């Protein structure tokens, strides 16, 4: 039944961010397939690609060891900046080259490395940021548009502490229904 509903959109993310009470942090992400990433002659294969908005670092437990995460301005404009996991950094640059400021290739496009994540290891879900890269979601939206079936849009929401979750979910559903002009029971 879930497949009957339309995917969430970036415009809905912006609307919900403005209009729903009780949101601590919120991020718009695209789930997509793994990709290869290059620096000069070196390639690292099957990297987890995590395009998101700037708030993602406040939701996901990732820590920047060197450099920084991208800003709200870079996020909104879709700047070609990238934060790379520790294994990606090691695979592309080894021990002796500082990745910060270097240009790497992904999707046939050049990105400037602005951050390297602290080594994390494998999380409970078998996921690891060590083999992932993070960059502004609007870069990928500009490159491929919003109707690409290989990209699954999601909105991640971290509610404020101590909030009534049932009320929060009800408000969220009601705002989305109103925005989509859908009657109760249809979403």
PDB file of C-alpha atoms in Angstrom:
ATOM      1  CA  UNK A   1       0.000   0.000   0.000  1.00  0.00           C
ATOM      2  CA  UNK A   2       2.922   2.357   0.715  1.00  0.00           C
ATOM      3  CA  UNK A   3       3.897   2.367  -2.967  1.00  0.00           C
ATOM      4  CA  UNK A   4       0.607   4.121  -3.780  1.00  0.00           C
ATOM      5  CA  UNK A   5       1.726   7.293  -2.028  1.00  0.00           C
ATOM      6  CA  UNK A   6       3.892   9.838  -3.801  1.00  0.00           C
ATOM      7  CA  UNK A   7       7.477  10.338  -2.638  1.00  0.00           C
ATOM      8  CA  UNK A   8       8.157  13.271  -0.344  1.00  0.00           C
ATOM      9  CA  UNK A   9       9.609  16.345  -2.016  1.00  0.00           C
ATOM     10  CA  UNK A  10      12.165  18.981  -1.110  1.00  0.00           C
ATOM     11  CA  UNK A  11       9.388  21.552  -1.217  1.00  0.00           C
ATOM     12  CA  UNK A  12       7.430  19.494   1.384  1.00  0.00           C
ATOM     13  CA  UNK A  13      10.556  19.326   3.551  1.00  0.00           C
ATOM     14  CA  UNK A  14      10.773  23.137   3.468  1.00  0.00           C
ATOM     15  CA  UNK A  15       7.046  23.462   4.215  1.00  0.00           C
ATOM     16  CA  UNK A  16       7.163  21.030   7.161  1.00  0.00           C
ATOM     17  CA  UNK A  17      10.269  22.736   8.542  1.00  0.00           C
ATOM     18  CA  UNK A  18       8.366  26.047   8.614  1.00  0.00           C
ATOM     19  CA  UNK A  19       5.021  24.790   9.840  1.00  0.00           C
ATOM     20  CA  UNK A  20       5.363  21.837  12.252  1.00  0.00           C
ATOM     21  CA  UNK A  21       5.885  22.488  15.967  1.00  0.00           C
ATOM     22  CA  UNK A  22       8.233  20.378  18.056  1.00  0.00           C
ATOM     23  CA  UNK A  23      10.935  19.709  15.446  1.00  0.00           C
ATOM     24  CA  UNK A  24      14.444  19.799  16.894  1.00  0.00           C
ATOM     25  CA  UNK A  25      16.323  18.895  13.678  1.00  0.00           C
ATOM     26  CA  UNK A  26      15.180  17.889  10.215  1.00  0.00           C
ATOM     27  CA  UNK A  27      17.052  16.754   7.105  1.00  0.00           C
ATOM     28  CA  UNK A  28      16.138  15.996   3.504  1.00  0.00           C
ATOM     29  CA  UNK A  29      18.143  13.073   2.107  1.00  0.00           C
ATOM     30  CA  UNK A  30      18.253  11.024  -1.057  1.00  0.00           C
ATOM     31  CA  UNK A  31      18.833   7.298  -0.779  1.00  0.00           C
ATOM     32  CA  UNK A  32      20.731   6.089  -3.814  1.00  0.00           C
ATOM     33  CA  UNK A  33      22.976   3.277  -4.976  1.00  0.00           C
ATOM     34  CA  UNK A  34      26.656   2.972  -4.111  1.00  0.00           C
ATOM     35  CA  UNK A  35      29.109   4.693  -6.452  1.00  0.00           C
ATOM     36  CA  UNK A  36      32.815   4.766  -7.287  1.00  0.00           C
ATOM     37  CA  UNK A  37      34.882   7.802  -6.337  1.00  0.00           C
ATOM     38  CA  UNK A  38      38.202   8.932  -7.833  1.00  0.00           C
ATOM     39  CA  UNK A  39      41.232  11.034  -7.023  1.00  0.00           C
ATOM     40  CA  UNK A  40      43.769  11.218  -9.854  1.00  0.00           C
ATOM     41  CA  UNK A  41      44.551   7.535 -10.708  1.00  0.00           C
ATOM     42  CA  UNK A  42      43.058   6.084  -7.514  1.00  0.00           C
ATOM     43  CA  UNK A  43      39.505   4.753  -7.313  1.00  0.00           C
ATOM     44  CA  UNK A  44      37.534   3.538  -4.312  1.00  0.00           C
ATOM     45  CA  UNK A  45      34.591   1.343  -5.304  1.00  0.00           C
ATOM     46  CA  UNK A  46      31.137   0.874  -3.821  1.00  0.00           C
ATOM     47  CA  UNK A  47      31.046   3.978  -1.636  1.00  0.00           C
ATOM     48  CA  UNK A  48      27.850   4.781   0.282  1.00  0.00           C
ATOM     49  CA  UNK A  49      26.628   8.075  -1.171  1.00  0.00           C
ATOM     50  CA  UNK A  50      24.643  10.171   1.301  1.00  0.00           C
ATOM     51  CA  UNK A  51      23.371  13.425  -0.215  1.00  0.00           C
ATOM     52  CA  UNK A  52      21.593  15.412   2.496  1.00  0.00           C
ATOM     53  CA  UNK A  53      20.863  18.851   3.854  1.00  0.00           C
ATOM     54  CA  UNK A  54      23.254  20.448   6.332  1.00  0.00           C
ATOM     55  CA  UNK A  55      21.226  19.348   9.413  1.00  0.00           C
ATOM     56  CA  UNK A  56      22.015  15.663   8.817  1.00  0.00           C
ATOM     57  CA  UNK A  57      25.149  15.849  11.004  1.00  0.00           C
ATOM     58  CA  UNK A  58      22.898  16.862  13.931  1.00  0.00           C
ATOM     59  CA  UNK A  59      20.708  13.763  13.451  1.00  0.00           C
ATOM     60  CA  UNK A  60      23.214  11.053  12.495  1.00  0.00           C
ATOM     61  CA  UNK A  61      26.006  10.247  14.995  1.00  0.00           C
ATOM     62  CA  UNK A  62      28.961  11.190  12.758  1.00  0.00           C
ATOM     63  CA  UNK A  63      31.962  13.214  13.881  1.00  0.00           C
ATOM     64  CA  UNK A  64      34.278  15.303  11.705  1.00  0.00           C
ATOM     65  CA  UNK A  65      37.928  14.654  12.560  1.00  0.00           C
ATOM     66  CA  UNK A  66      39.541  17.049  10.035  1.00  0.00           C
ATOM     67  CA  UNK A  67      38.005  20.067   8.373  1.00  0.00           C
ATOM     68  CA  UNK A  68      34.262  20.607   8.678  1.00  0.00           C
ATOM     69  CA  UNK A  69      30.787  19.578   7.540  1.00  0.00           C
ATOM     70  CA  UNK A  70      29.030  21.683   4.899  1.00  0.00           C
ATOM     71  CA  UNK A  71      27.118  24.815   5.910  1.00  0.00           C
ATOM     72  CA  UNK A  72      23.472  25.830   5.425  1.00  0.00           C
ATOM     73  CA  UNK A  73      24.524  28.142   2.594  1.00  0.00           C
ATOM     74  CA  UNK A  74      26.506  25.369   0.821  1.00  0.00           C
ATOM     75  CA  UNK A  75      23.572  23.022   1.391  1.00  0.00           C
ATOM     76  CA  UNK A  76      20.976  25.401  -0.050  1.00  0.00           C
ATOM     77  CA  UNK A  77      23.069  26.329  -3.093  1.00  0.00           C
ATOM     78  CA  UNK A  78      24.162  22.732  -3.811  1.00  0.00           C
ATOM     79  CA  UNK A  79      27.884  23.565  -3.641  1.00  0.00           C
ATOM     80  CA  UNK A  80      30.266  20.869  -4.943  1.00  0.00           C
ATOM     81  CA  UNK A  81      31.788  20.197  -1.508  1.00  0.00           C
ATOM     82  CA  UNK A  82      32.153  16.785   0.098  1.00  0.00           C
ATOM     83  CA  UNK A  83      32.890  15.196   3.468  1.00  0.00           C
ATOM     84  CA  UNK A  84      34.478  11.754   3.221  1.00  0.00           C
ATOM     85  CA  UNK A  85      34.666   8.773   5.550  1.00  0.00           C
ATOM     86  CA  UNK A  86      37.997   7.655   7.006  1.00  0.00           C
ATOM     87  CA  UNK A  87      38.278   4.546   4.789  1.00  0.00           C
ATOM     88  CA  UNK A  88      37.489   6.600   1.679  1.00  0.00           C
ATOM     89  CA  UNK A  89      40.180   9.118   2.694  1.00  0.00           C
ATOM     90  CA  UNK A  90      42.704   6.321   3.262  1.00  0.00           C
ATOM     91  CA  UNK A  91      41.837   4.606  -0.030  1.00  0.00           C
ATOM     92  CA  UNK A  92      42.155   7.779  -2.094  1.00  0.00           C
ATOM     93  CA  UNK A  93      44.941   9.619  -0.300  1.00  0.00           C
ATOM     94  CA  UNK A  94      46.850   7.118   1.864  1.00  0.00           C
ATOM     95  CA  UNK A  95      48.687   8.260   4.973  1.00  0.00           C
ATOM     96  CA  UNK A  96      50.814  11.061   3.520  1.00  0.00           C
ATOM     97  CA  UNK A  97      48.393  13.278   1.574  1.00  0.00           C
ATOM     98  CA  UNK A  98      46.049  15.707   3.345  1.00  0.00           C
ATOM     99  CA  UNK A  99      42.629  15.296   1.650  1.00  0.00           C
ATOM    100  CA  UNK A 100      41.374  18.787   2.586  1.00  0.00           C
ATOM    101  CA  UNK A 101      41.080  21.047  -0.434  1.00  0.00           C
ATOM    102  CA  UNK A 102      41.676  18.207  -2.929  1.00  0.00           C
ATOM    103  CA  UNK A 103      39.308  17.698  -5.870  1.00  0.00           C
ATOM    104  CA  UNK A 104      37.728  14.260  -6.204  1.00  0.00           C
ATOM    105  CA  UNK A 105      35.335  12.927  -8.854  1.00  0.00           C
ATOM    106  CA  UNK A 106      31.875  11.506  -8.268  1.00  0.00           C
ATOM    107  CA  UNK A 107      29.065  11.310 -10.878  1.00  0.00           C
ATOM    108  CA  UNK A 108      31.640  12.656 -13.360  1.00  0.00           C
ATOM    109  CA  UNK A 109      31.694  15.916 -11.365  1.00  0.00           C
ATOM    110  CA  UNK A 110      34.447  17.493  -9.273  1.00  0.00           C
ATOM    111  CA  UNK A 111      33.934  17.982  -5.539  1.00  0.00           C
ATOM    112  CA  UNK A 112      36.253  19.745  -3.095  1.00  0.00           C
ATOM    113  CA  UNK A 113      36.995  17.755   0.066  1.00  0.00           C
ATOM    114  CA  UNK A 114      36.157  19.971   3.068  1.00  0.00           C
ATOM    115  CA  UNK A 115      36.041  17.314   5.797  1.00  0.00           C
ATOM    116  CA  UNK A 116      37.133  13.843   6.846  1.00  0.00           C
ATOM    117  CA  UNK A 117      35.076  11.871   9.357  1.00  0.00           C
ATOM    118  CA  UNK A 118      36.448  10.251  12.468  1.00  0.00           C
ATOM    119  CA  UNK A 119      36.763   6.449  12.133  1.00  0.00           C
ATOM    120  CA  UNK A 120      33.521   4.929  13.366  1.00  0.00           C
ATOM    121  CA  UNK A 121      33.572   1.192  12.701  1.00  0.00           C
ATOM    122  CA  UNK A 122      30.371  -0.697  11.936  1.00  0.00           C
ATOM    123  CA  UNK A 123      27.112   0.441  13.549  1.00  0.00           C
ATOM    124  CA  UNK A 124      24.375  -1.834  14.867  1.00  0.00           C
ATOM    125  CA  UNK A 125      22.694  -1.860  11.450  1.00  0.00           C
ATOM    126  CA  UNK A 126      25.902  -2.905   9.651  1.00  0.00           C
ATOM    127  CA  UNK A 127      26.241   0.578   8.187  1.00  0.00           C
ATOM    128  CA  UNK A 128      29.451   2.556   8.458  1.00  0.00           C
ATOM    129  CA  UNK A 129      30.246   6.172   7.717  1.00  0.00           C
ATOM    130  CA  UNK A 130      33.872   5.084   7.187  1.00  0.00           C
ATOM    131  CA  UNK A 131      32.987   4.042   3.615  1.00  0.00           C
ATOM    132  CA  UNK A 132      30.541   6.887   2.963  1.00  0.00           C
ATOM    133  CA  UNK A 133      30.597  10.390   1.506  1.00  0.00           C
ATOM    134  CA  UNK A 134      28.290  13.270   2.403  1.00  0.00           C
ATOM    135  CA  UNK A 135      27.503  16.264   0.191  1.00  0.00           C
ATOM    136  CA  UNK A 136      24.671  18.784  -0.326  1.00  0.00           C
ATOM    137  CA  UNK A 137      21.508  17.089  -1.586  1.00  0.00           C
ATOM    138  CA  UNK A 138      20.781  20.095  -3.820  1.00  0.00           C
ATOM    139  CA  UNK A 139      23.896  19.296  -5.865  1.00  0.00           C
ATOM    140  CA  UNK A 140      22.349  15.955  -6.869  1.00  0.00           C
ATOM    141  CA  UNK A 141      18.874  17.464  -7.302  1.00  0.00           C
ATOM    142  CA  UNK A 142      20.349  20.007  -9.745  1.00  0.00           C
ATOM    143  CA  UNK A 143      22.265  17.279 -11.588  1.00  0.00           C
ATOM    144  CA  UNK A 144      19.418  14.740 -11.936  1.00  0.00           C
ATOM    145  CA  UNK A 145      16.199  16.598 -11.144  1.00  0.00           C
ATOM    146  CA  UNK A 146      13.543  15.503  -8.682  1.00  0.00           C
ATOM    147  CA  UNK A 147      11.877  12.724 -10.680  1.00  0.00           C
ATOM    148  CA  UNK A 148      14.766  10.274 -10.944  1.00  0.00           C
ATOM    149  CA  UNK A 149      13.608   6.776  -9.997  1.00  0.00           C
ATOM    150  CA  UNK A 150      17.100   5.723  -8.832  1.00  0.00           C
ATOM    151  CA  UNK A 151      16.872   8.327  -6.047  1.00  0.00           C
ATOM    152  CA  UNK A 152      14.533   7.817  -3.082  1.00  0.00           C
ATOM    153  CA  UNK A 153      13.765  11.053  -1.231  1.00  0.00           C
ATOM    154  CA  UNK A 154      13.294  10.886   2.542  1.00  0.00           C
ATOM    155  CA  UNK A 155      12.740  13.416   5.297  1.00  0.00           C
ATOM    156  CA  UNK A 156      14.441  12.623   8.608  1.00  0.00           C
ATOM    157  CA  UNK A 157      12.970  14.316  11.669  1.00  0.00           C
ATOM    158  CA  UNK A 158      14.376  14.509  15.186  1.00  0.00           C
ATOM    159  CA  UNK A 159      11.628  15.823  17.479  1.00  0.00           C
ATOM    160  CA  UNK A 160      12.321  17.975  20.534  1.00  0.00           C
ATOM    161  CA  UNK A 161      12.959  16.058  23.770  1.00  0.00           C
ATOM    162  CA  UNK A 162       9.942  15.326  25.953  1.00  0.00           C
ATOM    163  CA  UNK A 163       7.401  15.892  23.198  1.00  0.00           C
ATOM    164  CA  UNK A 164       4.155  13.877  22.993  1.00  0.00           C
ATOM    165  CA  UNK A 165       4.979  11.586  20.046  1.00  0.00           C
ATOM    166  CA  UNK A 166       1.358  10.759  19.212  1.00  0.00           C
ATOM    167  CA  UNK A 167       0.448  14.455  19.003  1.00  0.00           C
ATOM    168  CA  UNK A 168       3.610  15.154  17.008  1.00  0.00           C
ATOM    169  CA  UNK A 169       2.862  12.393  14.472  1.00  0.00           C
ATOM    170  CA  UNK A 170      -0.758  13.528  14.197  1.00  0.00           C
ATOM    171  CA  UNK A 171       0.280  17.140  13.496  1.00  0.00           C
ATOM    172  CA  UNK A 172       2.852  15.977  10.964  1.00  0.00           C
ATOM    173  CA  UNK A 173       0.288  13.807   9.135  1.00  0.00           C
ATOM    174  CA  UNK A 174      -2.317  16.595   9.230  1.00  0.00           C
ATOM    175  CA  UNK A 175       0.118  19.200   7.812  1.00  0.00           C
ATOM    176  CA  UNK A 176       1.207  16.818   5.039  1.00  0.00           C
ATOM    177  CA  UNK A 177      -2.427  15.966   4.196  1.00  0.00           C
ATOM    178  CA  UNK A 178      -3.324  19.667   4.041  1.00  0.00           C
ATOM    179  CA  UNK A 179      -0.293  20.465   1.913  1.00  0.00           C
ATOM    180  CA  UNK A 180      -1.074  17.619  -0.484  1.00  0.00           C
ATOM    181  CA  UNK A 181      -4.841  18.345  -0.454  1.00  0.00           C
ATOM    182  CA  UNK A 182      -5.559  14.798   0.705  1.00  0.00           C
ATOM    183  CA  UNK A 183      -8.474  13.765   2.896  1.00  0.00           C
ATOM    184  CA  UNK A 184      -7.871  11.926   6.192  1.00  0.00           C
ATOM    185  CA  UNK A 185      -7.468   8.192   5.630  1.00  0.00           C
ATOM    186  CA  UNK A 186      -5.900   8.717   2.181  1.00  0.00           C
ATOM    187  CA  UNK A 187      -2.336   9.200   3.470  1.00  0.00           C
TER     188      UNK A 187
END
